[in-house]
PDB file of C-alpha atoms and ligand atoms in Angstrom:
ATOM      1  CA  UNK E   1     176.388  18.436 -22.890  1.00  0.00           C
ATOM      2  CA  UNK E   2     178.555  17.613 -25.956  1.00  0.00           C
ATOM      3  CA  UNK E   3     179.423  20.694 -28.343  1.00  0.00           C
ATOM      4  CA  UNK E   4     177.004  18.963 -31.243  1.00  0.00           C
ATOM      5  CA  UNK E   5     174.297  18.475 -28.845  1.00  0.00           C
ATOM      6  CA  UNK E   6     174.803  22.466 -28.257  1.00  0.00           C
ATOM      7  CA  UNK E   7     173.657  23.055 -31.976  1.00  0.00           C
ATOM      8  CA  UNK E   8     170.177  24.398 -32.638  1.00  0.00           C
ATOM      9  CA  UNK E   9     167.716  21.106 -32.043  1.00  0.00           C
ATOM     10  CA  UNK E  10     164.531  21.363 -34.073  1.00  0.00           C
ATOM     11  CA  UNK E  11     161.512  19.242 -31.846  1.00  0.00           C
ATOM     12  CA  UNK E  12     159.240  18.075 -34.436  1.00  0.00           C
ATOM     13  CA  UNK E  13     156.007  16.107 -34.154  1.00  0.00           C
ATOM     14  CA  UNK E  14     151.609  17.070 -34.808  1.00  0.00           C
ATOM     15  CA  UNK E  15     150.083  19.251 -32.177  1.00  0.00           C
ATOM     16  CA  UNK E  16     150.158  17.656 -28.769  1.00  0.00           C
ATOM     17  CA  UNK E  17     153.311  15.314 -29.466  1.00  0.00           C
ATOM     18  CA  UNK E  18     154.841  17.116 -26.407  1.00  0.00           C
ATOM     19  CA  UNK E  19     157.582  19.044 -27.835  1.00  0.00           C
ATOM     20  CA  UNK E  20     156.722  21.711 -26.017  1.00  0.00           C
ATOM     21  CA  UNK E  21     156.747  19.705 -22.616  1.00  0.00           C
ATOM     22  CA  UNK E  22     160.164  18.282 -23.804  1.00  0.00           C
ATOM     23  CA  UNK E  23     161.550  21.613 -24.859  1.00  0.00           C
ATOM     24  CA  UNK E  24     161.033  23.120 -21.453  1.00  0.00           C
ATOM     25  CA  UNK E  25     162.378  20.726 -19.892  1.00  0.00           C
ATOM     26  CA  UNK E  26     165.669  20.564 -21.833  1.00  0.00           C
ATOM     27  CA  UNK E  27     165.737  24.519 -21.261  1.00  0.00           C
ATOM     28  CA  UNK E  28     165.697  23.728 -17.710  1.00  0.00           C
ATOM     29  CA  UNK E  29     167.985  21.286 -17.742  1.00  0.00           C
ATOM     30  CA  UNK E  30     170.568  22.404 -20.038  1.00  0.00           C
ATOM     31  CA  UNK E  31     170.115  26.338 -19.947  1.00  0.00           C
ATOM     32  CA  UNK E  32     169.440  25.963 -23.526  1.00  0.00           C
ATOM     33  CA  UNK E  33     166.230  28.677 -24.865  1.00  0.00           C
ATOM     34  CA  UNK E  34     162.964  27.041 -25.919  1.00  0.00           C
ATOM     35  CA  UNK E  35     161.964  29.310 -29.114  1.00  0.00           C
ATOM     36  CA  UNK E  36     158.203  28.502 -29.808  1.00  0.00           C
ATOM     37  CA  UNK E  37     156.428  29.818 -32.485  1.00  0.00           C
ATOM     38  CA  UNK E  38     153.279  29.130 -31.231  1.00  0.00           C
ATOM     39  CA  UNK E  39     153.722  30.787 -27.567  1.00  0.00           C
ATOM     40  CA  UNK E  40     155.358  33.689 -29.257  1.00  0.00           C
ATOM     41  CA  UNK E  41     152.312  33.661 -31.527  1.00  0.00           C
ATOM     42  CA  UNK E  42     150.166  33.415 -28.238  1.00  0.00           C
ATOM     43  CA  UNK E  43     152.037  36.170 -26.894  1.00  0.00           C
ATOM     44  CA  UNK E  44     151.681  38.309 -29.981  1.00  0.00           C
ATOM     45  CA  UNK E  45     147.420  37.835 -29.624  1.00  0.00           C
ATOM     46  CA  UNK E  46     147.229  38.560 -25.784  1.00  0.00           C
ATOM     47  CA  UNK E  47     149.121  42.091 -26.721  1.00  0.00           C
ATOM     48  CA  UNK E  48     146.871  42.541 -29.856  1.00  0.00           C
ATOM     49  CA  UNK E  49     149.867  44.080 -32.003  1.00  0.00           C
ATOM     50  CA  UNK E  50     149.484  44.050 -35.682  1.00  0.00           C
ATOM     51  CA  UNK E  51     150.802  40.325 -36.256  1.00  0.00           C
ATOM     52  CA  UNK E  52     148.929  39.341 -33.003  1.00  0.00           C
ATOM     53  CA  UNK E  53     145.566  40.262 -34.970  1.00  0.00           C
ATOM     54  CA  UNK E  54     146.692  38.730 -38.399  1.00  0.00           C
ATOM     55  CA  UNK E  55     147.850  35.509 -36.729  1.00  0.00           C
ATOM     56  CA  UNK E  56     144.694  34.488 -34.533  1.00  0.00           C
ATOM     57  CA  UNK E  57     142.359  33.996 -37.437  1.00  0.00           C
ATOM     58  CA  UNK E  58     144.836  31.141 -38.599  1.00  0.00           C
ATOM     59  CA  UNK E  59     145.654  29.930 -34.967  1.00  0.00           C
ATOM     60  CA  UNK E  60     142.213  29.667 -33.817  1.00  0.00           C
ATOM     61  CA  UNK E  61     140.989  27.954 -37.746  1.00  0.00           C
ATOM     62  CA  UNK E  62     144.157  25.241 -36.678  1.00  0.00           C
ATOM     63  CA  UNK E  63     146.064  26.864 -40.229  1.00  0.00           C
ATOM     64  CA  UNK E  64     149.473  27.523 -40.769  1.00  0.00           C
ATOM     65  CA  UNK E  65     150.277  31.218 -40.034  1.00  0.00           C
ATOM     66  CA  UNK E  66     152.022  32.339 -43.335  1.00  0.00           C
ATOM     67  CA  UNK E  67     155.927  31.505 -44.077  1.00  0.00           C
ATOM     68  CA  UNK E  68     156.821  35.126 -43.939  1.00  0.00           C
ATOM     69  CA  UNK E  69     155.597  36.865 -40.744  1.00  0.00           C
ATOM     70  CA  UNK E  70     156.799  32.740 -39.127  1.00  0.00           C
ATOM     71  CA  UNK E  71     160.359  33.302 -40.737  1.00  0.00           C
ATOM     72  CA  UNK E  72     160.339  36.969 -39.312  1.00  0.00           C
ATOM     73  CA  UNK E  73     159.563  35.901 -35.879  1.00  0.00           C
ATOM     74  CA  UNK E  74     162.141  33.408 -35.858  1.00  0.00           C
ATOM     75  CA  UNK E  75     164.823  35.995 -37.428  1.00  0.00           C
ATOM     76  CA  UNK E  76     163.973  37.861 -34.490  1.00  0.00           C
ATOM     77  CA  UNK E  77     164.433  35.038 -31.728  1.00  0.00           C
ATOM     78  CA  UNK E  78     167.492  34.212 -33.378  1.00  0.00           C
ATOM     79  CA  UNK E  79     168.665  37.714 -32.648  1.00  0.00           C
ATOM     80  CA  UNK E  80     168.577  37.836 -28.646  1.00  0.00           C
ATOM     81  CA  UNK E  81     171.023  37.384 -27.195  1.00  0.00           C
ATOM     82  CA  UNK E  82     170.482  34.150 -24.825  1.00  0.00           C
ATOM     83  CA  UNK E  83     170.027  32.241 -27.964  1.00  0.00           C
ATOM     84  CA  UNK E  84     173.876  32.139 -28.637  1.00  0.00           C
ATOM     85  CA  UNK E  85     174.018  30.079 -25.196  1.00  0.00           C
ATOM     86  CA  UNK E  86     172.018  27.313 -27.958  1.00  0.00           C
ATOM     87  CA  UNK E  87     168.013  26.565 -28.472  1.00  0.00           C
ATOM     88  CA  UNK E  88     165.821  24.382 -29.208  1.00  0.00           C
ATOM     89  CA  UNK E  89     162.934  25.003 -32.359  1.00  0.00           C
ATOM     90  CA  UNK E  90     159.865  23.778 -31.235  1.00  0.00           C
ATOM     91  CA  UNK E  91     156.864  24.707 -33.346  1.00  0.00           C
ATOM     92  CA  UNK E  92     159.446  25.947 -36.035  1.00  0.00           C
ATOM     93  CA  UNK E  93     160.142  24.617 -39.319  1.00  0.00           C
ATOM     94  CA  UNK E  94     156.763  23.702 -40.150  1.00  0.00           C
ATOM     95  CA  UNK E  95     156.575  23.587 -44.184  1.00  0.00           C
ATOM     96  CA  UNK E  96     159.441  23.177 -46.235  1.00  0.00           C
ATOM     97  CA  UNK E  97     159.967  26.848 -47.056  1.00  0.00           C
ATOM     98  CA  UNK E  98     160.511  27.438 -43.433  1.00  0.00           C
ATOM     99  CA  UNK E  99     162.988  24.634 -43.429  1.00  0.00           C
ATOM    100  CA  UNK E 100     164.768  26.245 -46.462  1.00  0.00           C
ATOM    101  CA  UNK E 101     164.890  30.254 -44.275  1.00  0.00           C
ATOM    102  CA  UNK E 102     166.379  28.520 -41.161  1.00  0.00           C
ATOM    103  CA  UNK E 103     169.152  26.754 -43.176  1.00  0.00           C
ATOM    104  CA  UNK E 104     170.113  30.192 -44.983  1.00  0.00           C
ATOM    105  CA  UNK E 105     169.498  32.079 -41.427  1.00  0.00           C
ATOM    106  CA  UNK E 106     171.965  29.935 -39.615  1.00  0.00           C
ATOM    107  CA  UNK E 107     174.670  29.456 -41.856  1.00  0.00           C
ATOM    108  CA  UNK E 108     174.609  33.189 -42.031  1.00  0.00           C
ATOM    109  CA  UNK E 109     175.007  33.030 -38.082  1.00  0.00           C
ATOM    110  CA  UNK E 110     177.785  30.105 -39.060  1.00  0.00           C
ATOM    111  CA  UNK E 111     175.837  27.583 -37.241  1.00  0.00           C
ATOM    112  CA  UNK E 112     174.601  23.882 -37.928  1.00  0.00           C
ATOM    113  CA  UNK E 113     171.577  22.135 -37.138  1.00  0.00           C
ATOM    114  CA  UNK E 114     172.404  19.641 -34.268  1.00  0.00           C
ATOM    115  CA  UNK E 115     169.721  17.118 -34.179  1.00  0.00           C
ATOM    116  CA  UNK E 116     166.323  16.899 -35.772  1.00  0.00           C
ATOM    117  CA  UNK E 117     163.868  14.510 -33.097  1.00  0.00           C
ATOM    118  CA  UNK E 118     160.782  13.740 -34.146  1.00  0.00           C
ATOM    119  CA  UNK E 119     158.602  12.678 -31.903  1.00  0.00           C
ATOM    120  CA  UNK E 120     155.502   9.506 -32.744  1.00  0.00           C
ATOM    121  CA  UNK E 121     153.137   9.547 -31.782  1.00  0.00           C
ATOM    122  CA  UNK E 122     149.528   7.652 -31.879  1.00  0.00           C
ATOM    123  CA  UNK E 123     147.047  10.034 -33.498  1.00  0.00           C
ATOM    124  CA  UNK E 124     143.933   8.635 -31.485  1.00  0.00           C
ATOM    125  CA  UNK E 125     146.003   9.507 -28.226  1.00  0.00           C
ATOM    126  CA  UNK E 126     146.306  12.949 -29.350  1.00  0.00           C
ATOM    127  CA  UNK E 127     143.133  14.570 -28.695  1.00  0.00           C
ATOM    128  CA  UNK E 128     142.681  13.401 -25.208  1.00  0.00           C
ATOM    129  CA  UNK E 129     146.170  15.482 -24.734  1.00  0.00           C
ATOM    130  CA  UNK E 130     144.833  18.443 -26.432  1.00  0.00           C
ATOM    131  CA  UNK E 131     141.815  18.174 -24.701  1.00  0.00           C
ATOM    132  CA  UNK E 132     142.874  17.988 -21.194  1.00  0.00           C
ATOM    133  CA  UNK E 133     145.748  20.555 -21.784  1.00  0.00           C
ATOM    134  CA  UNK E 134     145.824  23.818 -19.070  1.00  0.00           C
ATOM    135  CA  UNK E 135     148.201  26.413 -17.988  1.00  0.00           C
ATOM    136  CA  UNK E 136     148.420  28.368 -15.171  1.00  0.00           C
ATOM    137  CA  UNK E 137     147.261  32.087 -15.773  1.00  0.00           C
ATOM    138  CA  UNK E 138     150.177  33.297 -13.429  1.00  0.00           C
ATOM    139  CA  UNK E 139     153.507  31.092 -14.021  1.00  0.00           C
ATOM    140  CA  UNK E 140     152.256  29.877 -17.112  1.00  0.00           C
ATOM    141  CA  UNK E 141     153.250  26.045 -15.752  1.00  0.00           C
ATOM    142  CA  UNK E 142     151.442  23.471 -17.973  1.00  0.00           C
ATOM    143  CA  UNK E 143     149.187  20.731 -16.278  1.00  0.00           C
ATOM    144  CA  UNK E 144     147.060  17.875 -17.970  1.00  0.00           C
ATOM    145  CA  UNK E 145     143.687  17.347 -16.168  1.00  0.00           C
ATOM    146  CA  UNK E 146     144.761  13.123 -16.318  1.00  0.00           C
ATOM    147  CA  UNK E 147     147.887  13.093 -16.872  1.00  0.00           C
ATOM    148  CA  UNK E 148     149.740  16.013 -14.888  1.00  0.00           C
ATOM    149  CA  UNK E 149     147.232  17.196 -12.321  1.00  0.00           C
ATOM    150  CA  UNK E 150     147.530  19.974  -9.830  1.00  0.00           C
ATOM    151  CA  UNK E 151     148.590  17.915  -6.532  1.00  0.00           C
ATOM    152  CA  UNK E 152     145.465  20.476  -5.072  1.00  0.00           C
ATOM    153  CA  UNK E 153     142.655  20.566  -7.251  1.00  0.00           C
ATOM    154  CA  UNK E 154     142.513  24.230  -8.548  1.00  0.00           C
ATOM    155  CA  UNK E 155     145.874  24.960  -7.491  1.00  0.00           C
ATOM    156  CA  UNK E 156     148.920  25.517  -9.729  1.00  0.00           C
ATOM    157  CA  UNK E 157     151.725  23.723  -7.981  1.00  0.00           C
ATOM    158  CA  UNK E 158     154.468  25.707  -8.439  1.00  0.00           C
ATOM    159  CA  UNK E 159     152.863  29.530  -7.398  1.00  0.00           C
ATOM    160  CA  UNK E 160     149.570  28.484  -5.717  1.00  0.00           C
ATOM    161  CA  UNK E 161     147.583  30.315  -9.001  1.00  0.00           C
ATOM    162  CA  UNK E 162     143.987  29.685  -8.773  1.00  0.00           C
ATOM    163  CA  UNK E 163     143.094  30.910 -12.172  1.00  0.00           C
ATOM    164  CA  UNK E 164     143.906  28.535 -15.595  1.00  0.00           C
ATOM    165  CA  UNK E 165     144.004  29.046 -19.105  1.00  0.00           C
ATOM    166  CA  UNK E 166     142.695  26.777 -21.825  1.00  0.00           C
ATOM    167  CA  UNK E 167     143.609  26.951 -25.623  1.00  0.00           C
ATOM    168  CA  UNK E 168     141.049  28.035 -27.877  1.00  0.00           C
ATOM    169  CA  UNK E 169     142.253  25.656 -30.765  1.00  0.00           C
ATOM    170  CA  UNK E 170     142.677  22.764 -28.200  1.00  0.00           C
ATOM    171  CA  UNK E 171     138.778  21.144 -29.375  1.00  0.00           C
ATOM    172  CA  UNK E 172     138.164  18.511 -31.244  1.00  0.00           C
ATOM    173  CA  UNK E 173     137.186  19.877 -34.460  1.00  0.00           C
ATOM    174  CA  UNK E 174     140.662  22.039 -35.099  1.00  0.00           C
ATOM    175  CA  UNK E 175     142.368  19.437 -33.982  1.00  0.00           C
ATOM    176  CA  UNK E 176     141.679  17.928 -37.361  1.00  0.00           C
ATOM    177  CA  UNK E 177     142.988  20.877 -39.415  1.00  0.00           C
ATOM    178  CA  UNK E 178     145.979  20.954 -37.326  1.00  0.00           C
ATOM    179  CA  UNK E 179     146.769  17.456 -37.890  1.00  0.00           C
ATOM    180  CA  UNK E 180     145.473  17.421 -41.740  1.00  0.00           C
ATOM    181  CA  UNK E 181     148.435  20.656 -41.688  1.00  0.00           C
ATOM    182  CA  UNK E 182     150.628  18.689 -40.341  1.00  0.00           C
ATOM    183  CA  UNK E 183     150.454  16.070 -42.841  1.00  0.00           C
ATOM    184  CA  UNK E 184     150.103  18.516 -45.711  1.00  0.00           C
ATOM    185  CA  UNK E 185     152.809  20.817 -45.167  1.00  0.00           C
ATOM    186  CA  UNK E 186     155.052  19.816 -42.040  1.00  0.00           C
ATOM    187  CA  UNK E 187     155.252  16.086 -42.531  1.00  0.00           C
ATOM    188  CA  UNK E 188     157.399  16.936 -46.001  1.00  0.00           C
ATOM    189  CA  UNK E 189     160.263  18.525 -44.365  1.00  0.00           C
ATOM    190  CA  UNK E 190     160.657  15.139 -42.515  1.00  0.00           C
ATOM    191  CA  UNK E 191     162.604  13.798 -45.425  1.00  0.00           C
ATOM    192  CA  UNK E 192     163.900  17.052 -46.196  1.00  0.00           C
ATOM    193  CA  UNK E 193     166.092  16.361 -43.256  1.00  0.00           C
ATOM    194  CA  UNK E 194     166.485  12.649 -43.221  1.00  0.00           C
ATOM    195  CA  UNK E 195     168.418  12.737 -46.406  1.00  0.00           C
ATOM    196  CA  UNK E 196     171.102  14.869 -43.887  1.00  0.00           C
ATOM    197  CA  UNK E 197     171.453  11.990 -41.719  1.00  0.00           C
ATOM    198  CA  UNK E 198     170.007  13.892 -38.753  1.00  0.00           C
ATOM    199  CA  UNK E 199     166.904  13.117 -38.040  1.00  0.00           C
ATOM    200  CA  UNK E 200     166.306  11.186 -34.829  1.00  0.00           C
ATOM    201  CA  UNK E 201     162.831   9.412 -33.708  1.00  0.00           C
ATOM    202  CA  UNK E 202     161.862   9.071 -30.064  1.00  0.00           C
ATOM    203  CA  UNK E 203     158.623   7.160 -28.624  1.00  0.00           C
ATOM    204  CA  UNK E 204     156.626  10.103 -27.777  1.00  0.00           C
ATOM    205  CA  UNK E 205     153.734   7.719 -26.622  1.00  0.00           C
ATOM    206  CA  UNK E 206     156.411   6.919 -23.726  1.00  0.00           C
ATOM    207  CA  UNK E 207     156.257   8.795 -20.546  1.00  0.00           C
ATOM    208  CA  UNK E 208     157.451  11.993 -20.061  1.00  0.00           C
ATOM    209  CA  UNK E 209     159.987  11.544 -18.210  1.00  0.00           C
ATOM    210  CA  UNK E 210     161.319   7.989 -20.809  1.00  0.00           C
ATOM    211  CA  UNK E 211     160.175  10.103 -23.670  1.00  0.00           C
ATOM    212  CA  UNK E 212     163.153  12.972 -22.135  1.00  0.00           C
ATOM    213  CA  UNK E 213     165.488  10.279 -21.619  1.00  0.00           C
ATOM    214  CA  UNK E 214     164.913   9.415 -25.006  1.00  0.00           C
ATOM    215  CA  UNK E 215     166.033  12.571 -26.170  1.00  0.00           C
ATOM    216  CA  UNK E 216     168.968  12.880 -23.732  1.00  0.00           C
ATOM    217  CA  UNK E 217     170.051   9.799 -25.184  1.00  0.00           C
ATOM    218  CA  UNK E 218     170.161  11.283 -28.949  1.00  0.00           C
ATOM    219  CA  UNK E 219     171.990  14.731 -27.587  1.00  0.00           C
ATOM    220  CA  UNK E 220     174.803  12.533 -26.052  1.00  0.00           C
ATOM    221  CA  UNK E 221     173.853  14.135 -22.781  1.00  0.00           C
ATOM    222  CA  UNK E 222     173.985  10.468 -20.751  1.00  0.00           C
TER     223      UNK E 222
HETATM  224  P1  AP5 V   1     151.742  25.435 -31.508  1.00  0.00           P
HETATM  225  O1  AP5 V   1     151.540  26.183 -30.265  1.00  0.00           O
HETATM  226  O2  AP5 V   1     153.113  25.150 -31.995  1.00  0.00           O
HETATM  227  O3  AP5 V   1     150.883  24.112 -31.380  1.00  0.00           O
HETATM  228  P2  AP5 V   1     151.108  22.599 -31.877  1.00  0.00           P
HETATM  229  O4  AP5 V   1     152.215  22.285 -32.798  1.00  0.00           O
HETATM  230  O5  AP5 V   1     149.758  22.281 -32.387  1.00  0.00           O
HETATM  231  O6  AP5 V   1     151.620  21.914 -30.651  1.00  0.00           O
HETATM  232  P3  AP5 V   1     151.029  21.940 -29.248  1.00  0.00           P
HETATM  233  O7  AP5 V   1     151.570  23.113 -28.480  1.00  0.00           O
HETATM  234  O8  AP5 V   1     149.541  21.834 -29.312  1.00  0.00           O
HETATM  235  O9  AP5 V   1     151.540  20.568 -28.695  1.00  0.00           O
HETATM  236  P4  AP5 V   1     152.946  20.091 -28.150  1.00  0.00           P
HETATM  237  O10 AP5 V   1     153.534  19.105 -29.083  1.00  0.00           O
HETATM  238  O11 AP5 V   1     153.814  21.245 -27.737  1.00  0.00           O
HETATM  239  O12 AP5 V   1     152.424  19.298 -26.867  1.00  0.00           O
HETATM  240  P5  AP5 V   1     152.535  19.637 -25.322  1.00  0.00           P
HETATM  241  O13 AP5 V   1     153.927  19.427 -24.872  1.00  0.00           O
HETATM  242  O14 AP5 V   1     151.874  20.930 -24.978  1.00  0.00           O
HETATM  243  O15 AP5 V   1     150.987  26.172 -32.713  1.00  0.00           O
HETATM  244  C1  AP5 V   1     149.684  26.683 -32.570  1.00  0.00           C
HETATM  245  C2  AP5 V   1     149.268  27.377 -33.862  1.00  0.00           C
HETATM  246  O16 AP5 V   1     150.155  28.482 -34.131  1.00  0.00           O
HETATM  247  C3  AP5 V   1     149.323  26.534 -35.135  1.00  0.00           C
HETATM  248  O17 AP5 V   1     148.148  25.761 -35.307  1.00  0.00           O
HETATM  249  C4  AP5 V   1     149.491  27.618 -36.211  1.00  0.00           C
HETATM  250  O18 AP5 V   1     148.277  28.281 -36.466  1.00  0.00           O
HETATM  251  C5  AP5 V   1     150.425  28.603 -35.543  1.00  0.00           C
HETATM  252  N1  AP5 V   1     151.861  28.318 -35.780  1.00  0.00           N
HETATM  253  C6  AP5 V   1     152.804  28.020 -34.833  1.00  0.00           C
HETATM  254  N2  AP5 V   1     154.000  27.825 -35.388  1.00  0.00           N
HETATM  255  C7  AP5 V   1     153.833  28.008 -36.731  1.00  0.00           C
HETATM  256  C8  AP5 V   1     154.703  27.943 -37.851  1.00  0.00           C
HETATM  257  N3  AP5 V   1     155.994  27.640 -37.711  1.00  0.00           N
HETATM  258  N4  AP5 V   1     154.174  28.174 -39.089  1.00  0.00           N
HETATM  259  C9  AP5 V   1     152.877  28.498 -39.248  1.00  0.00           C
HETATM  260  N5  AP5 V   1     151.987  28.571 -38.231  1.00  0.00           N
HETATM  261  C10 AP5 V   1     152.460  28.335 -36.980  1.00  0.00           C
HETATM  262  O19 AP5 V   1     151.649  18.433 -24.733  1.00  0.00           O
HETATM  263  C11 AP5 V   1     150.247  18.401 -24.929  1.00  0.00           C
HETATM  264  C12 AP5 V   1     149.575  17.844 -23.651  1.00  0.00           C
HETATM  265  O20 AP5 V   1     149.963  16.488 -23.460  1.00  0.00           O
HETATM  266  C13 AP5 V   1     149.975  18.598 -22.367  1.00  0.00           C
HETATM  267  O21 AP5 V   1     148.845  18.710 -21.537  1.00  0.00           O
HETATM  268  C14 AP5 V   1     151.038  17.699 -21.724  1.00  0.00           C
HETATM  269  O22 AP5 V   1     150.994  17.780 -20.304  1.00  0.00           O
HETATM  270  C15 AP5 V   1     150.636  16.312 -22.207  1.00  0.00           C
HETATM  271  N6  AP5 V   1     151.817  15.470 -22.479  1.00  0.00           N
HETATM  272  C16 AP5 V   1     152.980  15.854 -23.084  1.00  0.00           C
HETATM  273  N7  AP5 V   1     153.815  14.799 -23.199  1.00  0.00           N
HETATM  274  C17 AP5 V   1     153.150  13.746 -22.665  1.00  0.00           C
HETATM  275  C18 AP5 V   1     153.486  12.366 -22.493  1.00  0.00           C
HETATM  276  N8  AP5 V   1     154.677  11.871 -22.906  1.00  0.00           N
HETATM  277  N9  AP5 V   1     152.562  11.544 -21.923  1.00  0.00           N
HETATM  278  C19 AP5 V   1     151.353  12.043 -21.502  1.00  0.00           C
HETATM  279  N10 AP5 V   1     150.985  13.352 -21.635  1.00  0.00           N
HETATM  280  C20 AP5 V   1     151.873  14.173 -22.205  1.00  0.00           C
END
């Protein structure tokens, strides 16, 4: 990979875009450390610490989580130290206070944003992504029950898991307050970072495999 592609990349896009797909798979590929705000928030619930229990009312109403305990997180991530080998943001900025935190965070850390990809997507396509979305209870590999399909029905692929999980914000109905967030308070730091000249678009409607060449393509990597 090129040294700008090993600045921090920020994958931005509404819920079900596939940044998280994408982001593990450019962990995988390129050693780089998927921070997600919304699997660390997951994380936080299943242990039931105090931010666990202040962040599921929001998470499972499709809200933002507030700036502060989000910019904490993040300061934390930013701390370990497998993040200096570079990462990807995916879930994080999400309002434009956010935005403004990670700028201060990493110059203090002396590092620049690399790329900003958005990923488009069609909105009406979205909700038969959410919908369908499941994760293994043991390896935590995610399948889609049309479009990524255990090879054995009932049987995670890559550990032979029986058991899956399903998101309890991946319905319908908080799928629209996720995407009316999205369009209230992420969709304005798209500009915010447009006006720096690095904001990139992919086709996230693509495959996933052209949507992650897509992205290659922007890092330099091919
Ligand atoms: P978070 O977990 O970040 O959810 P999200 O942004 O709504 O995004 P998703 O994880 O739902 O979708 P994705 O884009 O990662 O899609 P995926 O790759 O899984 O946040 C959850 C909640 O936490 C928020 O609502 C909020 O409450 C809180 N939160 C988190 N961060 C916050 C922050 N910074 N500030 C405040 N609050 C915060 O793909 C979806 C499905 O589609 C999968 O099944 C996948 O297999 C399939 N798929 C992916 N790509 C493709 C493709 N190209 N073609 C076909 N299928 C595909």
């Amino acid at each position: 990979m090129t040294a700008q592609a090993a600045n921090p990349i920020i994958l931005l896009g509404p819920p079900g875009a596939g940044k998280g797909t994408q982001a593990r798979l450019l962990e995988e590929k390129h050693g780089l450390i998927q921070l997600s705000t919304g699997d660390l928030l997951r994380a936080a619930v299943k242990e039931g610490s105090a931010l666990g229990r202040e962040a599921k009312t929001y998470m499972e109403a499709g809200k933002l989580a507030p700036d502060d305990l989000m910019i904490r997180m993040i300061a934390d991530g930013l701390q370990k130290p497998e993040a200096r080998r570079g990462f990807i943001l995916d879930g994080f900025p999400r309002t434009v206070a956010q935005a403004a935190a990670l700028d201060a965070m990493l110059e203090q850390k002396g590092l620049s944003l690399g790329h900003v990809i958005v990923m488009a997507v069609d909105e009406e396509a979205l909700i038969t992504r959410i919908t369908g979305r499941m994760t293994c209870a043991k390896c935590g590999e995610g399948y889609h029950d049309s479009f990524k399909p255990t090879a054995k029905p009932g049987v995670c692929d890559k550990c032979g898991g029986t058991s899956f999980i399903r998101r309890p914000d991946d319905n319908a109905e908080t799928m629209k307050t996720r995407l009316a967030a999205y369009h209230a308070q992420t969709a304005p730091i798209i500009p915010y970072y447009e006006k720096r000249g690095i904001l990139r678009r992919v086709d996230g409607m693509a495959g996933v495999d052209a949507v992650a060449l897509q992205i290659e393509k922007v890092l330099g990597a091919v």
